[in-house]
PDB file of C-alpha atoms in Angstrom:
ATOM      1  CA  UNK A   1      58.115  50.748 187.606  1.00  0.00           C
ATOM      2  CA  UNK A   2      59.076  53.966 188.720  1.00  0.00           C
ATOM      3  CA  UNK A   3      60.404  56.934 186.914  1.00  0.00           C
ATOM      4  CA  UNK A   4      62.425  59.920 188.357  1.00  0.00           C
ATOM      5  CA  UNK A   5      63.704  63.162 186.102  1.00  0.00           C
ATOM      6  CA  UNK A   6      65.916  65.469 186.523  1.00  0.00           C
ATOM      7  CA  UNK A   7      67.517  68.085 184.817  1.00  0.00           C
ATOM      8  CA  UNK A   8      64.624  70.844 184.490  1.00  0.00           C
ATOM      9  CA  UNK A   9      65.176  74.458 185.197  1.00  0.00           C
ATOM     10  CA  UNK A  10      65.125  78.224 183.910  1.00  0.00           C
ATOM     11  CA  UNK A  11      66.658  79.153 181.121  1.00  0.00           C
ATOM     12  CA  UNK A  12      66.901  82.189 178.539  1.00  0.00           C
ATOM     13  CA  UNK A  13      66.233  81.952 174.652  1.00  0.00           C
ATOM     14  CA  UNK A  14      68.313  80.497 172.872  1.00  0.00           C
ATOM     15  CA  UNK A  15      70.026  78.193 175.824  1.00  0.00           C
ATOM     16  CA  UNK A  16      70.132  74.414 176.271  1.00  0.00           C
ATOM     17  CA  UNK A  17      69.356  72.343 179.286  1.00  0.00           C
ATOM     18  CA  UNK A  18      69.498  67.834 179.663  1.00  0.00           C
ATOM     19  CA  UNK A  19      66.767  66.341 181.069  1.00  0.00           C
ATOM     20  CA  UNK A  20      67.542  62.840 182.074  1.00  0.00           C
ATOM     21  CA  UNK A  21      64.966  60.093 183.250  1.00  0.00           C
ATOM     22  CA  UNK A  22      66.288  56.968 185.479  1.00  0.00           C
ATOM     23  CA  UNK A  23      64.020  54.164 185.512  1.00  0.00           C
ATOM     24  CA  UNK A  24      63.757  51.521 188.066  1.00  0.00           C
ATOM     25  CA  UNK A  25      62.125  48.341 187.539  1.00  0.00           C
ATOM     26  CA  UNK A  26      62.295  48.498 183.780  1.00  0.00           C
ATOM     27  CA  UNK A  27      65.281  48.567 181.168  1.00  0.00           C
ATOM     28  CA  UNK A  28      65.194  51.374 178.677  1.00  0.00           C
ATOM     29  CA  UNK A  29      67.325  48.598 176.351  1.00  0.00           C
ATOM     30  CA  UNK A  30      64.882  46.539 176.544  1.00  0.00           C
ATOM     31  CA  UNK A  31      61.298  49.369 176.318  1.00  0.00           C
ATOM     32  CA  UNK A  32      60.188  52.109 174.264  1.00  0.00           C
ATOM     33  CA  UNK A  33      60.644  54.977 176.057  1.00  0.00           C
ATOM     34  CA  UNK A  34      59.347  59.093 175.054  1.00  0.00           C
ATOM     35  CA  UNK A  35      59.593  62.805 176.472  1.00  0.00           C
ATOM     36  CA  UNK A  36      56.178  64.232 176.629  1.00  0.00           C
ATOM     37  CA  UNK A  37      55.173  67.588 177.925  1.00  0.00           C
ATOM     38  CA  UNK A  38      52.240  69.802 179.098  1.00  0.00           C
ATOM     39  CA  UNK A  39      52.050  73.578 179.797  1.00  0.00           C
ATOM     40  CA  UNK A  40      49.203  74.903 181.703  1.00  0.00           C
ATOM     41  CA  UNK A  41      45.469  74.391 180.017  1.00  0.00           C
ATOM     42  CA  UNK A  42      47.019  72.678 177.299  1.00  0.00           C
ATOM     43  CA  UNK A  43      46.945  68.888 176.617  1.00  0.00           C
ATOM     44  CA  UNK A  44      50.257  66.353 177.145  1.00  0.00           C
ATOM     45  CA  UNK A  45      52.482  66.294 174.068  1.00  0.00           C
ATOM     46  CA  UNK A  46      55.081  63.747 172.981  1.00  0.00           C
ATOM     47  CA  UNK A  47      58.476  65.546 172.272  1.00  0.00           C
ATOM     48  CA  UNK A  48      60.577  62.810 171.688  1.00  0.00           C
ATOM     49  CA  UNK A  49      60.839  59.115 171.780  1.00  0.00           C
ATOM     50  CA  UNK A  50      63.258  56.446 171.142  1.00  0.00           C
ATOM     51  CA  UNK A  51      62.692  52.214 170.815  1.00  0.00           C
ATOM     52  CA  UNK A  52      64.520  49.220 171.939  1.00  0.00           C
ATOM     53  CA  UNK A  53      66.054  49.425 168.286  1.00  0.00           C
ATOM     54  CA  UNK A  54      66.758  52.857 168.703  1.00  0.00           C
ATOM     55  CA  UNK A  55      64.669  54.192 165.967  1.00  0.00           C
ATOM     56  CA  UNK A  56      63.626  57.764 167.004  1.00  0.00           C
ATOM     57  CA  UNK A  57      60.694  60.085 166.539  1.00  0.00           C
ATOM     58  CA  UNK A  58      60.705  63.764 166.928  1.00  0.00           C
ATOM     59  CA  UNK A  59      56.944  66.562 167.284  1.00  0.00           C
ATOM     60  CA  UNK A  60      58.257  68.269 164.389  1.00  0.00           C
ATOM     61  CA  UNK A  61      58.373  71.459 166.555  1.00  0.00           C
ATOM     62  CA  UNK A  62      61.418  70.231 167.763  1.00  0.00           C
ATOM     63  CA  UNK A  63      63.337  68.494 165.247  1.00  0.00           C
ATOM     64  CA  UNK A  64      66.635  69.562 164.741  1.00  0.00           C
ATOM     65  CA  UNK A  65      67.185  71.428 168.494  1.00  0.00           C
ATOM     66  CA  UNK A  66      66.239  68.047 170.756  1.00  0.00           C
ATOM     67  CA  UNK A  67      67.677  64.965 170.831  1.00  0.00           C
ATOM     68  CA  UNK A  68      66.537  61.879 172.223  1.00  0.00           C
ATOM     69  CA  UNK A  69      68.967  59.377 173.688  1.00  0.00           C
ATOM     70  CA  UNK A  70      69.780  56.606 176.065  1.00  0.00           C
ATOM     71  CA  UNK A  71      72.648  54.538 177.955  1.00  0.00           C
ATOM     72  CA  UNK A  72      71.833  50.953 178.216  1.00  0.00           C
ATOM     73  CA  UNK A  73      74.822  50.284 180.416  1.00  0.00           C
ATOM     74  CA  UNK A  74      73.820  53.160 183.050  1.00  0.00           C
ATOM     75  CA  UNK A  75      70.171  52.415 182.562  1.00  0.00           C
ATOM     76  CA  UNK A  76      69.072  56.220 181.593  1.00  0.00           C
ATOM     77  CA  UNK A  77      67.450  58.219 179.163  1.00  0.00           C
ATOM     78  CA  UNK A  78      68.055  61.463 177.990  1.00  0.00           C
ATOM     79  CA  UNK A  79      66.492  64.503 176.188  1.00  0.00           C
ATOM     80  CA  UNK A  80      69.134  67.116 174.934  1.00  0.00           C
ATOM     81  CA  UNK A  81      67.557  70.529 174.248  1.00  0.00           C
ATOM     82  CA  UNK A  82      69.362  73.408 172.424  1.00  0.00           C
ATOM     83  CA  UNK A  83      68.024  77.037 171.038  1.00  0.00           C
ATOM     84  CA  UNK A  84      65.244  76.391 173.486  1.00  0.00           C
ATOM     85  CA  UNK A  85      61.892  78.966 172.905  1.00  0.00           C
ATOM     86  CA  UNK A  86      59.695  80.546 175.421  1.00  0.00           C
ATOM     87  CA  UNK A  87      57.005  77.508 173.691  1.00  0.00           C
ATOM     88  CA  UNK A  88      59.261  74.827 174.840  1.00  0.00           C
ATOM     89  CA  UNK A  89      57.968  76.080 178.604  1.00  0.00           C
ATOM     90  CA  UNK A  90      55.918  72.954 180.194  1.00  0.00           C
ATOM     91  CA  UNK A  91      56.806  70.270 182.796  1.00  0.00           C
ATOM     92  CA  UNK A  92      58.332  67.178 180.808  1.00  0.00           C
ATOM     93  CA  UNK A  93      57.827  64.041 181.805  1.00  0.00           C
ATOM     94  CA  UNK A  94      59.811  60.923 180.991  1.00  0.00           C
ATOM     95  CA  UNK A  95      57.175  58.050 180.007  1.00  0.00           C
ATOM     96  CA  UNK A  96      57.860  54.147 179.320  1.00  0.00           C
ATOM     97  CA  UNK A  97      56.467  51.185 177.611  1.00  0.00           C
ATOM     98  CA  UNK A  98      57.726  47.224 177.803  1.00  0.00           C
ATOM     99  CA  UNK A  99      55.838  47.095 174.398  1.00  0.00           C
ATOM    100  CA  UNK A 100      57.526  47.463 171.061  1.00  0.00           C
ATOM    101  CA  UNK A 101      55.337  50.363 169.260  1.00  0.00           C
ATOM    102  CA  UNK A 102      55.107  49.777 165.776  1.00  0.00           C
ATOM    103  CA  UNK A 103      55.669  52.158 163.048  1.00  0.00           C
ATOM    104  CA  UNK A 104      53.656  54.256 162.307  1.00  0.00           C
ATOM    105  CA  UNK A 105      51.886  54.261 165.694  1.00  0.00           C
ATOM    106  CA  UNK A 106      54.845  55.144 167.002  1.00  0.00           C
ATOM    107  CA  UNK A 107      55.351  58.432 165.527  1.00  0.00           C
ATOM    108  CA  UNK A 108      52.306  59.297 166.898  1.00  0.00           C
ATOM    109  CA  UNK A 109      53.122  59.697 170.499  1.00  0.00           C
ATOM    110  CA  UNK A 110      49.902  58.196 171.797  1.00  0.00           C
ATOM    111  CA  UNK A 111      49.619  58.572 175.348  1.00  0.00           C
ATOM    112  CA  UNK A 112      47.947  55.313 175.998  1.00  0.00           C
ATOM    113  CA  UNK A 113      51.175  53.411 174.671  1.00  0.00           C
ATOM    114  CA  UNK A 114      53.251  54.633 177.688  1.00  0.00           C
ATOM    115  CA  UNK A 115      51.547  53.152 180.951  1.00  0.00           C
ATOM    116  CA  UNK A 116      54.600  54.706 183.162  1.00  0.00           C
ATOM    117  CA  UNK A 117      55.094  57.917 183.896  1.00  0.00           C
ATOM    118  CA  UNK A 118      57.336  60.139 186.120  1.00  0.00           C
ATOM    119  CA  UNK A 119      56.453  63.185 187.904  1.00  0.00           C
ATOM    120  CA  UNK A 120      58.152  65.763 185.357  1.00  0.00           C
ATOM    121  CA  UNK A 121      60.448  67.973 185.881  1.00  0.00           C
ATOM    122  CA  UNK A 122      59.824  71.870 184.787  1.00  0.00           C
ATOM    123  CA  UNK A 123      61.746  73.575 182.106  1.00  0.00           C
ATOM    124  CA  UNK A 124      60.931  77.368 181.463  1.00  0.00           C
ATOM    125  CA  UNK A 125      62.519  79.274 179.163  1.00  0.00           C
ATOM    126  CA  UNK A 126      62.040  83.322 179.017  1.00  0.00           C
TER     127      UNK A 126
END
């Protein structure tokens, strides 16, 4: 399984970028798949993250200004961020699962329930 984002970059308060994750080797219609991010000295945090029944969990820092999405038919995930803050700066990382998380472990963004992982991309917001 291999994961590749894209999307990252610098932006001011207030903007909105797309991240977007394309998976090979595993179907995000078929996975559970989640956004999680790290800044510098600080541990990994789940963002955002989306099952094959496309219920959807949100870090409550960012509910309302991200959402989480996907496209069975082009085989992609995405992570829509608007009104972006200089907090939301950290490398994301687009992370995947064949399992079916249940509720309520799933709105707990547990690291160990997403064994892929891509390389991240960097968002930075000033």
């Amino acid at each position: 399984v291999q994961l590749v984002e894209s999307g990252g970059g610098s932006v001011q308060t207030g903007g909105s970028l797309r991240l977007s994750c394309a998976p090979s080797g595993l179907s995000v219609s078929d996975s559970s798949m989640a956004w999680f991010r790290q800044s510098p000295g600080k541990e990994p945090e789940g963002v955002a993250a989306i099952r094959r029944d496309d219920l959807t969990a949100y870090t409550n820092s960012v509910k309302g200004r991200f959402t989480i999405s996907k496209d069975n038919a082009e085989n992609s995930l995405f992570l829509q961020m608007s009104n972006l803050k200089p907090e939301d700066t950290a490398m994301y990382y687009c992370a995947a699962s064949h399992s079916f998380i249940l509720t309520p472990r799933f709105y707990r963004f547990e690291s160990s329930d997403y064994p892929y992982r891509g390389q991240g991309t960097q968002v930075t917001v000033s």
